[in-house]
Every structure is written in C-alpha cells, then in structure tokens.
Coordinates of C-alpha atoms and ligand atoms in Angstrom, one line a residue:
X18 CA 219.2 -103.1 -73.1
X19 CA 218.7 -106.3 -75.0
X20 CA 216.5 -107.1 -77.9
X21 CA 214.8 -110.0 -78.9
X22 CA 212.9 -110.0 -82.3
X23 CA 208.8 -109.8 -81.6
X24 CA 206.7 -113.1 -82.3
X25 CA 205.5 -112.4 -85.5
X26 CA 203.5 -115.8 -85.9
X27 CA 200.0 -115.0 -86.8
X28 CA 196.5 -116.1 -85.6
X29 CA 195.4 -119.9 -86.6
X30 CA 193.9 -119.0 -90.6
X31 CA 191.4 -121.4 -91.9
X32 CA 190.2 -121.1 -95.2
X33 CA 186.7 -123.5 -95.2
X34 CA 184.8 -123.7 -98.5
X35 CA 181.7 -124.6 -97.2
X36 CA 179.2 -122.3 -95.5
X37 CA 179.4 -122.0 -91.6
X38 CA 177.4 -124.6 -89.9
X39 CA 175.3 -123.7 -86.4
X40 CA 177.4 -125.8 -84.5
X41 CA 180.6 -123.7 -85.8
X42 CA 179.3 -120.7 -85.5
X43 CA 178.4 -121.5 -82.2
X44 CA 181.3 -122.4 -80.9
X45 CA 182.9 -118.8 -82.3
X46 CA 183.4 -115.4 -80.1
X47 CA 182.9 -113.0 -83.0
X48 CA 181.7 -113.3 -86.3
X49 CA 181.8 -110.3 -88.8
X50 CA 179.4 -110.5 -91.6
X51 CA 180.0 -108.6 -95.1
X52 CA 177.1 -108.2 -97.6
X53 CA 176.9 -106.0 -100.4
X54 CA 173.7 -102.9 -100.1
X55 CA 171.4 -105.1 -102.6
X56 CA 170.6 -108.6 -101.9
X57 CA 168.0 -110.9 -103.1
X58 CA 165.7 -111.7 -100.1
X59 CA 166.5 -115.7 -101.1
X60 CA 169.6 -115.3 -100.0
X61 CA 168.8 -115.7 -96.4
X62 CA 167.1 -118.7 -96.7
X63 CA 171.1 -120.4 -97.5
X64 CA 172.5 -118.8 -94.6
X65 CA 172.8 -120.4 -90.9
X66 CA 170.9 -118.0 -88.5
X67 CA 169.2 -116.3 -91.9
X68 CA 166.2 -114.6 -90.6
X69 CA 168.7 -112.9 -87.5
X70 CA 171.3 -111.8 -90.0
X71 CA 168.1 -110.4 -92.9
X72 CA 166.6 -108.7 -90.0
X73 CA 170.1 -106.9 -88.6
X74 CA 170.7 -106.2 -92.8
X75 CA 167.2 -104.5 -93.0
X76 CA 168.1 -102.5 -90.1
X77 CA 171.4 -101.1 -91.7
X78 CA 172.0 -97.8 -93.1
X79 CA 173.3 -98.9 -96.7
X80 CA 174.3 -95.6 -97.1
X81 CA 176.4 -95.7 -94.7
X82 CA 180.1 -96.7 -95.3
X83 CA 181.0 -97.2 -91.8
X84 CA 179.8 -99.9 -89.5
X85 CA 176.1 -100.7 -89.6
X86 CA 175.5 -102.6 -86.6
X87 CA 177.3 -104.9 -83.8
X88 CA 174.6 -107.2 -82.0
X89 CA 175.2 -111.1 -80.8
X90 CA 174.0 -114.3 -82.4
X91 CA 171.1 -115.9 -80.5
X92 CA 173.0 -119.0 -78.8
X93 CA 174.1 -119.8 -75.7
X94 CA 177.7 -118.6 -75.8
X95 CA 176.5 -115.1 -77.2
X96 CA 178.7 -114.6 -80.0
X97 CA 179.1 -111.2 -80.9
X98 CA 178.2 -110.0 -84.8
X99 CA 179.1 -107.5 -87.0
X100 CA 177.7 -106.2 -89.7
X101 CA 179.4 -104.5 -92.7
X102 CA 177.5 -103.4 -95.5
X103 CA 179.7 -102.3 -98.8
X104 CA 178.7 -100.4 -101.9
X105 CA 179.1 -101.4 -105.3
X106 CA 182.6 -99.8 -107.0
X107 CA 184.2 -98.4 -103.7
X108 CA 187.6 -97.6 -103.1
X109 CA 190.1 -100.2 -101.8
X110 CA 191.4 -97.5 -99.4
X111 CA 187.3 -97.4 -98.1
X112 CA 187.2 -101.3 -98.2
X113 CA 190.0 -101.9 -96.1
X114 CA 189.3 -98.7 -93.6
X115 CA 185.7 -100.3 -93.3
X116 CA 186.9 -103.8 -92.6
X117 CA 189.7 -102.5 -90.2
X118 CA 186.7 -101.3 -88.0
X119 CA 184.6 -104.3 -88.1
X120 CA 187.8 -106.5 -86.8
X121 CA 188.0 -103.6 -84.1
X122 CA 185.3 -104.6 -83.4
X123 CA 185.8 -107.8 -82.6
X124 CA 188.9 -107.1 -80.8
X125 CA 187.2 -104.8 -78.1
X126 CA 185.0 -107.2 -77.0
X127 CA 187.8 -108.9 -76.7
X128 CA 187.3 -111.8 -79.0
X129 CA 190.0 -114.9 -79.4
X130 CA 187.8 -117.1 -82.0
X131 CA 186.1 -114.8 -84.8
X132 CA 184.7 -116.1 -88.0
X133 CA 184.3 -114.4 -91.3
X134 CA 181.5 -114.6 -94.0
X135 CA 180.8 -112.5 -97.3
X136 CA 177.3 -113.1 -98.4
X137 CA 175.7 -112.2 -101.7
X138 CA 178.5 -110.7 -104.1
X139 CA 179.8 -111.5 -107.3
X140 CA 182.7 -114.4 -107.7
X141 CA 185.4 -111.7 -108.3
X142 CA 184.2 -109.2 -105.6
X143 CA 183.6 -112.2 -103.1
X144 CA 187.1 -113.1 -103.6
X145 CA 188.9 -109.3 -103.6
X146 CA 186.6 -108.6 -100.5
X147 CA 187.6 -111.5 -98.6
X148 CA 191.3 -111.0 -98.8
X149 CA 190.7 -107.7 -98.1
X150 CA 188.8 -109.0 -94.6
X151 CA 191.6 -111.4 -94.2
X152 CA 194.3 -108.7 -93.9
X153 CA 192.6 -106.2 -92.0
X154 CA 191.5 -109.3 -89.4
X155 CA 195.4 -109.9 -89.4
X156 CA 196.4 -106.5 -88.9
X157 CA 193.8 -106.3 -86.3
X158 CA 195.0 -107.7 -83.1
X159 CA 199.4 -107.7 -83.5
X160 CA 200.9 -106.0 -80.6
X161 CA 203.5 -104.1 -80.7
X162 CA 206.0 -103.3 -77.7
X163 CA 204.7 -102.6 -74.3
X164 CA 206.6 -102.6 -70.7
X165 CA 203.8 -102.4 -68.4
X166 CA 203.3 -104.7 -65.3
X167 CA 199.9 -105.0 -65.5
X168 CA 198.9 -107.1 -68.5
X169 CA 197.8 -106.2 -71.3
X170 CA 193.5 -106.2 -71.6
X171 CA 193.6 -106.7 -75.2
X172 CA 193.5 -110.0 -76.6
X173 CA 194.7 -111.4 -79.2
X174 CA 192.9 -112.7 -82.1
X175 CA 193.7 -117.3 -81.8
X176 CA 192.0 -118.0 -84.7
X177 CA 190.1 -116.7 -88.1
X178 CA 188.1 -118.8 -90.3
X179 CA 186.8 -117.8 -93.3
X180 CA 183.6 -119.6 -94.7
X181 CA 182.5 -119.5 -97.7
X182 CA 186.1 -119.2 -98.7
X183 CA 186.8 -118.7 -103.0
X184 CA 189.2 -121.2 -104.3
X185 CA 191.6 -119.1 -105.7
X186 CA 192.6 -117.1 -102.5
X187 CA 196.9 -116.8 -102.1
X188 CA 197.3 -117.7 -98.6
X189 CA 200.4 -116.9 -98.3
X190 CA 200.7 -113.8 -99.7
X191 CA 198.5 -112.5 -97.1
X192 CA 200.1 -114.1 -94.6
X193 CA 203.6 -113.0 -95.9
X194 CA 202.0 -108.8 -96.3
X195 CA 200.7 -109.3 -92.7
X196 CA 203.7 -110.4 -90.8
X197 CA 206.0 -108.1 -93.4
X198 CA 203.6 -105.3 -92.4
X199 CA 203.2 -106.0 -88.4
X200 CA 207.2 -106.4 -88.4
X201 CA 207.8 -103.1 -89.7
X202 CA 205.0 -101.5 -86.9
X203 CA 207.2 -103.3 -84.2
X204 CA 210.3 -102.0 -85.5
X205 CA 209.3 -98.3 -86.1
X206 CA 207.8 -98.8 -82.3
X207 CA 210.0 -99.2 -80.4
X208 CA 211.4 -97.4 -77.5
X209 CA 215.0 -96.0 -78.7
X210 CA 216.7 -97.0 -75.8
X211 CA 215.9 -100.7 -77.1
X212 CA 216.3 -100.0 -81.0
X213 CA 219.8 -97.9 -81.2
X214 CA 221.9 -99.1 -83.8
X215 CA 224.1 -101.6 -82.2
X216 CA 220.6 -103.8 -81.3
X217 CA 219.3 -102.8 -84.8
X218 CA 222.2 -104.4 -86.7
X219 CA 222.5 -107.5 -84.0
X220 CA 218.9 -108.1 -84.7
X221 CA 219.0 -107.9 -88.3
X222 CA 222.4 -110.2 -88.7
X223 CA 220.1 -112.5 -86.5
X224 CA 217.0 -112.8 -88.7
X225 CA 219.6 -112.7 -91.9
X226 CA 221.1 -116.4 -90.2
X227 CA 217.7 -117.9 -89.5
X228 CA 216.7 -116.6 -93.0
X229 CA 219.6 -117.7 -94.9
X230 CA 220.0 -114.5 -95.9
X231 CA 223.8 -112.9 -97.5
X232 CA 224.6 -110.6 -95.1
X233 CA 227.6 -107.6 -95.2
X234 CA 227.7 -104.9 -92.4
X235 CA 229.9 -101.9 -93.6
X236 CA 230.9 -100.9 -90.3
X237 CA 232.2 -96.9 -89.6
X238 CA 236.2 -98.3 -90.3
X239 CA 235.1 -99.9 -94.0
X240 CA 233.2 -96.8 -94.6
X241 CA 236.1 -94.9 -94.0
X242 CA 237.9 -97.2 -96.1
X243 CA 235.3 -95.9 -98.8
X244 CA 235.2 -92.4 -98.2
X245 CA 231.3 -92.4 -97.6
X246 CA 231.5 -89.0 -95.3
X247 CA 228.2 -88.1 -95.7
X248 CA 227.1 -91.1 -93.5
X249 CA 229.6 -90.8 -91.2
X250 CA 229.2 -86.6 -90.8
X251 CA 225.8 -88.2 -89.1
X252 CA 227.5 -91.0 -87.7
X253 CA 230.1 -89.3 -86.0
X254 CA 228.5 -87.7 -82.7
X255 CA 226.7 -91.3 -81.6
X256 CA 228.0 -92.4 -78.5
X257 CA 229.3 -95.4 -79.9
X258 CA 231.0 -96.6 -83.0
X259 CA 228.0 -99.5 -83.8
X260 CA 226.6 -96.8 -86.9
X261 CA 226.8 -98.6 -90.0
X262 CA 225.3 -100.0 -93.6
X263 CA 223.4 -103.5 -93.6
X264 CA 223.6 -105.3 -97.1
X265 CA 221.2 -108.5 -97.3
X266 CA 221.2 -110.2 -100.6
X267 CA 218.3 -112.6 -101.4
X268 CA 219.1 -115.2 -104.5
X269 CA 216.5 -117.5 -105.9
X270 CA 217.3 -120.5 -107.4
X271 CA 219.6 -119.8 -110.4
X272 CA 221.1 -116.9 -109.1
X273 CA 224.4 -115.9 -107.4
X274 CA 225.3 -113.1 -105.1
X275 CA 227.4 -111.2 -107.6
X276 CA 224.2 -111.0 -110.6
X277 CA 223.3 -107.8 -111.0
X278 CA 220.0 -107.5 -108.4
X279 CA 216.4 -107.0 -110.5
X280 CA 215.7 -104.9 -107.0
X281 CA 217.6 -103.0 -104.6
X282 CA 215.2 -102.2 -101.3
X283 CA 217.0 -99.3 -99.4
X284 CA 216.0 -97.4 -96.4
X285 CA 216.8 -94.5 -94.2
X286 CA 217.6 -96.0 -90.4
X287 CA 217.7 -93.4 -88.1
X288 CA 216.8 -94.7 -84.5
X289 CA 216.9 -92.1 -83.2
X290 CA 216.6 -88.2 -84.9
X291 CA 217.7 -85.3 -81.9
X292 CA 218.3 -82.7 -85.6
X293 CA 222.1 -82.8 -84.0
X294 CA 223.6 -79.2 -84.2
X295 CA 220.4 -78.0 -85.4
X296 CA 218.9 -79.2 -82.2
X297 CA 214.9 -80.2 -83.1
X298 CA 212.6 -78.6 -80.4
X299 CA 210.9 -80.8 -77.8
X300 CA 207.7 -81.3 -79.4
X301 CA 209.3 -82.4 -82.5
X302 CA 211.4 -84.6 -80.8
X303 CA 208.7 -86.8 -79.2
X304 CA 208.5 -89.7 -81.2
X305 CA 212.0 -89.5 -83.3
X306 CA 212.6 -93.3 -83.0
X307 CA 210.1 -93.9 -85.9
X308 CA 212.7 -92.1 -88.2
X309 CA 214.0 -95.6 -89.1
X310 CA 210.4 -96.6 -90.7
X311 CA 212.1 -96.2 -93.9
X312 CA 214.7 -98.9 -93.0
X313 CA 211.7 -101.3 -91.7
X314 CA 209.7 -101.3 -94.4
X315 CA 212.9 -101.8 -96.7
X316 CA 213.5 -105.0 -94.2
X317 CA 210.0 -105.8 -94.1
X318 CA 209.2 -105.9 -98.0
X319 CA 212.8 -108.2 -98.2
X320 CA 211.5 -110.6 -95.7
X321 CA 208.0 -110.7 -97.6
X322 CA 209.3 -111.5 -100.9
X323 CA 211.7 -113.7 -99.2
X324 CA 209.3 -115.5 -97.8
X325 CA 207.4 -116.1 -100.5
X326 CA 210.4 -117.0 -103.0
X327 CA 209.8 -114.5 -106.0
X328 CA 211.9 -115.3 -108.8
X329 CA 214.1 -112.1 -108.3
X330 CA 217.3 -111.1 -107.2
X331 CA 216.4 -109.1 -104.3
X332 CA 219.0 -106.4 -102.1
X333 CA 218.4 -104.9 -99.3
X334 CA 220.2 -102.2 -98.1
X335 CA 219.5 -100.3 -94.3
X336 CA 221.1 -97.1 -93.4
X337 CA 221.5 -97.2 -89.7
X338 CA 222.4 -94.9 -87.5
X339 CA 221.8 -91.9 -85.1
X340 CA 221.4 -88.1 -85.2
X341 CA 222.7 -87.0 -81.9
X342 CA 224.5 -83.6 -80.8
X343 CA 227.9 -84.0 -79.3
X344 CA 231.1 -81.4 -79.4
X345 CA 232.2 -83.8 -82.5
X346 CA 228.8 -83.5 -84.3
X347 CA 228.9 -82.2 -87.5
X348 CA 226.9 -78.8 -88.1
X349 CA 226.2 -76.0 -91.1
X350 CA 228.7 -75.2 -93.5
X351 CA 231.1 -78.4 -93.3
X352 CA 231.9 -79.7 -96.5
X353 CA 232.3 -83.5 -97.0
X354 CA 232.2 -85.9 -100.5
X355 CA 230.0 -88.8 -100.6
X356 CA 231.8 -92.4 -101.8
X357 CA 230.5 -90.9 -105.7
X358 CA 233.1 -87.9 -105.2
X359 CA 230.2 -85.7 -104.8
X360 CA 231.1 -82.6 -102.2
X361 CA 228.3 -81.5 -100.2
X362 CA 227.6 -78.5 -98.0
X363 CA 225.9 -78.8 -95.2
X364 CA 223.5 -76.5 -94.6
X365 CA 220.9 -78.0 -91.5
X366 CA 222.2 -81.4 -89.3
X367 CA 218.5 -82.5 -88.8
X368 CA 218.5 -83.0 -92.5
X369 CA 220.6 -86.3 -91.9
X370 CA 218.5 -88.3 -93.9
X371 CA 219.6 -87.6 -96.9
X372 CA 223.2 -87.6 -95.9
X373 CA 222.9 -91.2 -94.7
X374 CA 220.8 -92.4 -97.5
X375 CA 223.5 -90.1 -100.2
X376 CA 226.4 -92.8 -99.3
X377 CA 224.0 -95.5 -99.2
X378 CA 222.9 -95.0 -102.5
X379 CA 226.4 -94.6 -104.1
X380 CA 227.1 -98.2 -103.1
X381 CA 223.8 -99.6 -104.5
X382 CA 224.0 -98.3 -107.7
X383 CA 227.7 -99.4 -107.9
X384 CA 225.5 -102.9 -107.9
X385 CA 224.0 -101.8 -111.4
X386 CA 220.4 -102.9 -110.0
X387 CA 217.5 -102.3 -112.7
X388 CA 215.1 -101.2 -109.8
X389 CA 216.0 -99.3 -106.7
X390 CA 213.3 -98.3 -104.3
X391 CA 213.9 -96.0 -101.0
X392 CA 212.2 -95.3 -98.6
X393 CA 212.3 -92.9 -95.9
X394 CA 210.8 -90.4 -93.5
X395 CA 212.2 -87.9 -94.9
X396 CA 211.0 -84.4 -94.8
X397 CA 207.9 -82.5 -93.0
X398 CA 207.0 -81.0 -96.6
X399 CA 206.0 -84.5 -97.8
X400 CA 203.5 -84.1 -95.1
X401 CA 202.5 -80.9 -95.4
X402 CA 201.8 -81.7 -99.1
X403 CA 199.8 -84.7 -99.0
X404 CA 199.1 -85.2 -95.4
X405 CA 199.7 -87.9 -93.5
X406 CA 197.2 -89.9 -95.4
X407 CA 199.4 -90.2 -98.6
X408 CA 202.7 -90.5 -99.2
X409 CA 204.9 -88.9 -101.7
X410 CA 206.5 -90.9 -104.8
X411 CA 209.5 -89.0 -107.3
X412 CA 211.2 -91.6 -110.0
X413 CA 213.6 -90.6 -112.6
X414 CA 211.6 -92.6 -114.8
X415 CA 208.7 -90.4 -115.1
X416 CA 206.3 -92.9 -117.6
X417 CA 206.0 -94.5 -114.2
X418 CA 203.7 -91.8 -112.9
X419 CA 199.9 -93.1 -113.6
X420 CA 201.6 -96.6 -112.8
X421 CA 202.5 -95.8 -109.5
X422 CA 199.3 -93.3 -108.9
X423 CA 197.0 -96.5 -110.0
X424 CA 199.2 -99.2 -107.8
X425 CA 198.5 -97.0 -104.7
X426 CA 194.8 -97.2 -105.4
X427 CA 194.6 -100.8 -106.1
X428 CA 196.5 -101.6 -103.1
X429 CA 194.6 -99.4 -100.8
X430 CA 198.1 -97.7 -100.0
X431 CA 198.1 -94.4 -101.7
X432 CA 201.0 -92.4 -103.2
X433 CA 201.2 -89.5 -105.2
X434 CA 203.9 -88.1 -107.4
X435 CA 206.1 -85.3 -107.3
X436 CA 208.6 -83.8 -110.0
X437 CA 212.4 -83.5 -110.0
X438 CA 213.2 -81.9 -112.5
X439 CA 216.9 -81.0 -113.0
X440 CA 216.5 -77.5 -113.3
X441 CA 215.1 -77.8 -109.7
X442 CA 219.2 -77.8 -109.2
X443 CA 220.1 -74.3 -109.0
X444 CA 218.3 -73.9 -105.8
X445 CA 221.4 -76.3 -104.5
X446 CA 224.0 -74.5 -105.9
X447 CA 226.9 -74.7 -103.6
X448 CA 229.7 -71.7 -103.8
X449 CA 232.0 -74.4 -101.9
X450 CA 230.9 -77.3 -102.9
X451 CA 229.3 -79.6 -105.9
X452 CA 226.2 -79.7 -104.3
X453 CA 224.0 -78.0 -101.1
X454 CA 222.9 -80.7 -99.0
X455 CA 219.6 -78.3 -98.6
X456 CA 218.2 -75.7 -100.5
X457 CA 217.9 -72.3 -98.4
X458 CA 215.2 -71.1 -99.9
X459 CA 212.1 -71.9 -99.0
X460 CA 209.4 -74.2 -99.7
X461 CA 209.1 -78.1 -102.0
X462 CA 211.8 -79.7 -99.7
X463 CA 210.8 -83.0 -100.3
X464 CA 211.3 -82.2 -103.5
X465 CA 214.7 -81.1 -103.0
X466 CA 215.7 -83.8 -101.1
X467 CA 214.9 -86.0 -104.1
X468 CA 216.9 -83.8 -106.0
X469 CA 219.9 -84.1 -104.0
X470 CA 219.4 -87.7 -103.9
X471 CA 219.1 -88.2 -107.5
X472 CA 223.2 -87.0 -107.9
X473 CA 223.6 -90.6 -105.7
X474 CA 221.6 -92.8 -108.2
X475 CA 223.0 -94.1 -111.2
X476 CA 220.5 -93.1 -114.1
X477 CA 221.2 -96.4 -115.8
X478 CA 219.2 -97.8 -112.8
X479 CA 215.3 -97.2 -112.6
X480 CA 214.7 -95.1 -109.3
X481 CA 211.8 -94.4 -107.1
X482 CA 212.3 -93.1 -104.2
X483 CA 209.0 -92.8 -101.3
X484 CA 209.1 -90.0 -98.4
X485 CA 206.6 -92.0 -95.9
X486 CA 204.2 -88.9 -94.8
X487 CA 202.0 -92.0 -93.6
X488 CA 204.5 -93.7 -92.1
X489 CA 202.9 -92.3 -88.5
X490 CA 199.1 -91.1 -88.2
X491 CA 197.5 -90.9 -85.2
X492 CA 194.8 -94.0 -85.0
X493 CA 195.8 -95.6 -87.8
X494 CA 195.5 -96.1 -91.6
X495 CA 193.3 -98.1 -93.8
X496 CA 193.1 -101.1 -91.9
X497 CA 195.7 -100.7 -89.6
X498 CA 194.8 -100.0 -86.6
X499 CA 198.5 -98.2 -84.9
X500 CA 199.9 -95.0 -85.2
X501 CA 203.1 -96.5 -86.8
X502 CA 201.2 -98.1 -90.2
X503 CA 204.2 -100.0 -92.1
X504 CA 202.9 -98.4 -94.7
X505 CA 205.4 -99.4 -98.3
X506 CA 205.0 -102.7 -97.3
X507 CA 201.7 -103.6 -98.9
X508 CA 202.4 -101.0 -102.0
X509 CA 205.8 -102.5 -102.5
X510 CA 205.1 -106.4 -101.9
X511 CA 202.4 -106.4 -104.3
X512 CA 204.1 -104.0 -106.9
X513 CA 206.7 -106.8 -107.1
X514 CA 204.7 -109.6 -106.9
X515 CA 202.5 -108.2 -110.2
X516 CA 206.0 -107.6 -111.8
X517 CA 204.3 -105.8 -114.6
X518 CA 206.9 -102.9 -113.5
X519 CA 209.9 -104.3 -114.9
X520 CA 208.3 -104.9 -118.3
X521 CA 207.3 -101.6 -118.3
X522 CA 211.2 -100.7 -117.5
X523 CA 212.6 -103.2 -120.2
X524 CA 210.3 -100.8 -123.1
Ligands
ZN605 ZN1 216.3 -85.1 -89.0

C-alpha cells in the first residue's frame, strides 16, 4: 500500500474589520453568532438583521452553556444561524467545547460558506473569543482517511469570514495550530496497513524535502552500530527491517545543525501495538494503530513551529516501529542495554513503548538539548487516572508544576502532573539487570514508566515527558470533533510560542 500525505490546506480565512453587510450575509450558508449573556438592548440597532438576532438572543437560555438555538436568516437563500451565548469568566476548555458545537453545527447542514460574528464583548474578550471561534471552525470540517465508494455526505467547510474582526488577531498561528493539529488526527487515523513504518518514514523524509527540513534515519543496521537494543528487542519481530529513529533538525536563521537544540520534540511511533509475546486481547487490540499519536504530535508541533519560524533550534525525534509477535519476538525476562549502558529486564512485551522511546532518548540527550518534550500513549493508568479528558505531565524539573497545570488551562488542553520521585525506583529493582523495564507490583504505571524513562534523560537537560490519555476519546475533545484529538499540539505550540518556559529554566 502506498501513501500520499493528506491535503492539509485549510478553508479560504478572511479576517474583515467591518461589520457584515446584508448583501454578505446573504450570500453566506451559515452564520454562527457569539454574544455574551448581558447585552445592552442598543446593541441591536448596529447589527445587520438586529431585531431577528435580539429576538433569537431573548429566546436563549443564558444559563445554558451549550447551544442556544439554530434557526435561518430571513432571506432568500435561507442561511442557517447559530446562536452561542457565553458567560462571563468561563473556562477555555468550555469556550472551545461550546464553539466546537456551534461549527457542528454548521457542518451538519452541510454548510460550504459560513460567517462568524462576536457581538457585545469587551476588546480583549472579543479578540480571545474569536480566535477561539476561528480554531474550532478550522478544526470543524478536516477529514481524515476514509475508503468508501460512496462519497462522503459531509462537506467541507470553502470558506470562513470573520466580521467584526480585532486587529491584533495572529493569523497564522491559528492557521499553523490547525493544520499542525488536523495532521496529527490524520496520522494517528490511519488504517495500519497504510501507516506501517516503512510508509511512515517514506512520508516523513518526504515532507522533511519539501520543508527543507535536516533529516537522519537511524535505520535497524546504525542502531546496531549503537547498541540501542531496547528499540530493536521491539523492532525485531516486524516483518520487515524498515523499523527505525527519524531525526529532523529545524535551524532558524543564525543557527547550524550541530548548536546545541533549545528543544528536542520526541515521540513514541508505534503503528501498530499487537503487545508481542504478551499478546493484547482482541478488544484491546482494536484501534492499536493510534499508538504512534505520540510520534504525530512530536511531527505535528515541529511542522507548526516550523511553519511559523520561531527563533529556536528545534529537533524532532520519532520512534517508529512495530509491536508484532513472531518466533524472534522478544518476551519476559530477556535482558538487553540501552545505547546509555543501561541493562534492562523485560518483564511485559506490550510495554514496548518505553523500550523504544529508552534508546531514543539516550541519543537526544547526547544532543545536550535544554528542553526535551515526549510524548506518547503510553500506559492505560494515565487513563485510568485522569480519564481520557486530561492527560498526564511528569518533569524532572518539578517548579514547572503550576506552570504546566495553568498552560493546560489557558490553552483549553488540560494536563495534570504526576510525581517521580527517585525513591519510586526500588519498585524496578532488577536482580539481573540495572533496571526492570516494568514494575511487578501493582498500581501508578504511568508513573513507573516515567521512572524508567528518567535513567534515559540527561538531568542537565530539562524534561517533560506527556502520556496522551486524550490522545483518543470517543466524539471528540474541546473543539475537536474526532475520536483521534492531536491533542499536545495546541498545549505544545503555544507553550513555545509564549517562551516564558525557558526563562523560567535559565533561573
Ligand atoms: Zn504496548
């Protein structure tokens, strides 16, 4: 099978300053109207199709957070209207959840032109609400892989204009976020079949060309070559040898290849998870070929920031590969050393995340970056934890804590923190080895597995490592509408953006 890398071009985004016109509005399938639940009566009087829009407002249950009402626009082409009333001081995670379902809206009635209008906030609000419409109307109608003969029904959104639009709006951040975030819900989407690692690491060396990108592959002989035998104890029942390590390196102007990198982006790449040895049963089989979301939204939040030419020196490292079971698969009680000299003991083959991500991170910190960031789905305990609306944060900087608590809630992509603290150890004392890849006891394994991870990163290197428990929830998160969310890619982008992270790190 193939591969070609999904369009990713987005709908037609105009920003207009002035307020919509009746002729415009007109001419529009959908528009999705945004006020807050007090507004002076006068402010009607400014809007085009006023006393229709007061009297749908007056209607509306400002309690409500959810949708008030859908109706159409008295014209001839019927436009279809939303209405979305928001309360004063409400979450971003409720902002963006509220403005996902009034672009569903649009999308189910199957909408190609929609327009978007905030009336009646505050300067700042106007302008935080209105990006916060622009991304969800963004995220709203992407599509991600289908093989179906009959067409598709939905439509995609052409075009979004946004009247009324603040000044000071960063266009192409949110354009950058979106097309990060929808490239990482294709990726984590597809069918296995498609996305094994040989099309994986064809596809990647393919966007690294068009994107100018440095690009290394550290195929299974050069890992040999370094001894990385935790990634290739994984590697080593896939049907073929195409298993390997992607290194992209991003230099802004100033910069060379061989600077230390401000940021090293890392993720786990498992296209497919079977547990190996430690077969998985069926039902937690179904849907394994999302167990490379860590490596998408590692790729995804390199192609943002990328695209958008922060002044960093940016890695990005992708551990790809599959879990299968095969007579040469590796299984409980082997004992192999990571490229560090670390020796581990295996103890479970469906715990091949960390194993992969172990060698990985041995060569990154070799790079002496003063951020790395993982991400991977890692363990069911992250979930069982914090659910799958959450995911779960551990740094071995710990001052980080309120930092990263307070990014998830301004970004609307919420994280919460766990500890790793080194006397958490002794639960992986080996009687063969330096190190048990898994604790046998029970409970707090995602913990563990930051544990174990941490004997991979170099402490001189800040380190925060994200198990995606919302990598995957059924009907979406926030304003994303899929079951695969991309979710790392809004916390991440923005986190780097801000920068305020690495003055915090030079204290
Ligand atoms: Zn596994």
């Amino acid at each position: 099978m193939s591969l070609k890398l999904a369009n990713l071009s987005l709908p037609k985004l105009t920003l207009n300053p002035k307020p919509p016109s009746k002729t415009a509005l007109d001419k529009l399938d959908h528009v999705i109207l945004v006020t807050p639940d007090t507004i002076k009566t006068s402010v009607w009087k400014t809007v085009t199709y006023g006393t229709l829009l007061k009297q749908m407002y007056e209607k509306a249950d400002k309690k409500n957070a959810k949708l008030a009402l859908s109706s159409h626009l008295s014209n001839r082409n019927l436009t279809g209207l939303s209405l979305g009333v928001v309360q004063k001081n409400r979450s971003t995670f409720k902002n963006l959840t509220q403005m996902g379902e009034l672009c569903k809206n649009a999308v189910d009635a199957k909408a190609e032109h929609i327009g978007l209008l905030l009336v009646g906030f505050s300067p700042d609000t106007h302008k935080e609400l209105s990006e916060i419409l622009i991304s969800a109307s963004l995220a709203a109608s992407f599509q991600l892989w289908k093989k179906k003969s009959k067409k598709p029904t939905k439509k995609k959104f052409k075009s979004i204009e946004l009247f009324s639009a603040p000044e000071a709006i960063n266009v192409a951040q949110l354009k950058a976020e979106a097309s990060a975030n929808n490239m990482a819900r294709w990726l984590s989407a597809l069918p296995p079949n498609y996305l094994n690692s040989k099309n994986y690491v064809a596809l990647v060396e393919k966007l690294a060309k068009q994107k100018k990108w440095n690009y290394k592959f550290h195929n299974i002989l050069a890992l040999e070559k370094l001894g990385a035998e935790a990634f290739l104890a994984v590697a080593q029942a896939n049907p073929h040898e195409d298993a390997g390590i992607v290194h992209l390196q991003y230099c802004p102007p100033g910069t060379t290849a061989s600077d230390a990198p401000d940021l090293a982006l890392v993720g786990k790449g498992i296209c497919f998870d079977t547990g190996g040895t430690n077969l998985k049963p069926a039902n937690y089989m179904l849907g394994m070929q999302g167990d490379m979301g860590g490596s998408a939204v590692a790729l995804s939040n390199f192609y943002a920031l990328s695209q958008l030419k922060v002044n960093k020196r940016i890695d990005c490292w992708l551990a790809i590969t599959e879990n299968h079971i095969d007579a040469h698969a590796y299984k409980p009680n082997d004992v192999v050393t990571a490229i560090n000299g670390t020796s581990i003991e295996v103890i479970h083959s469906d715990a091949e995340g960390r194993m992969a991500l172990a060698d990985t991170l041995s060569l990154v910190s070799k790079t002496k970056p003063k951020l790395i960031m993982d991400f991977a789905t890692l363990t069911g305990a992250a979930v069982y934890s914090v659910t799958d609306r959450y995911s779960c944060v551990f740094t071995n900087r710990p001052q980080l804590h309120n930092d990263l608590i307070q990014h998830g809630v301004n970004t609307g992509e919420r994280v919460w923190p766990f500890p790793q603290d080194d006397d958490y150890d002794s639960s992986l004392e080996s009687k063969v080895a330096d190190t048990l890849q898994c604790s046998t006891e029970n409970g707090g394994d995602h913990i563990m597995a930051a544990r174990f991870l941490n004997k991979f990163v170099d402490d001189k290197s800040a380190w925060i490592h994200m198990d995606l428990s919302a990598a995957e929830r059924k009907g979406g998160l926030a304003h994303i509408p899929t079951d695969h969310t991309g979710f790392g890619v809004r916390y991440t982008t923005r986190l780097i953006l801000e920068g305020s992270i690495f003055e915090k790190l030079a204290k």
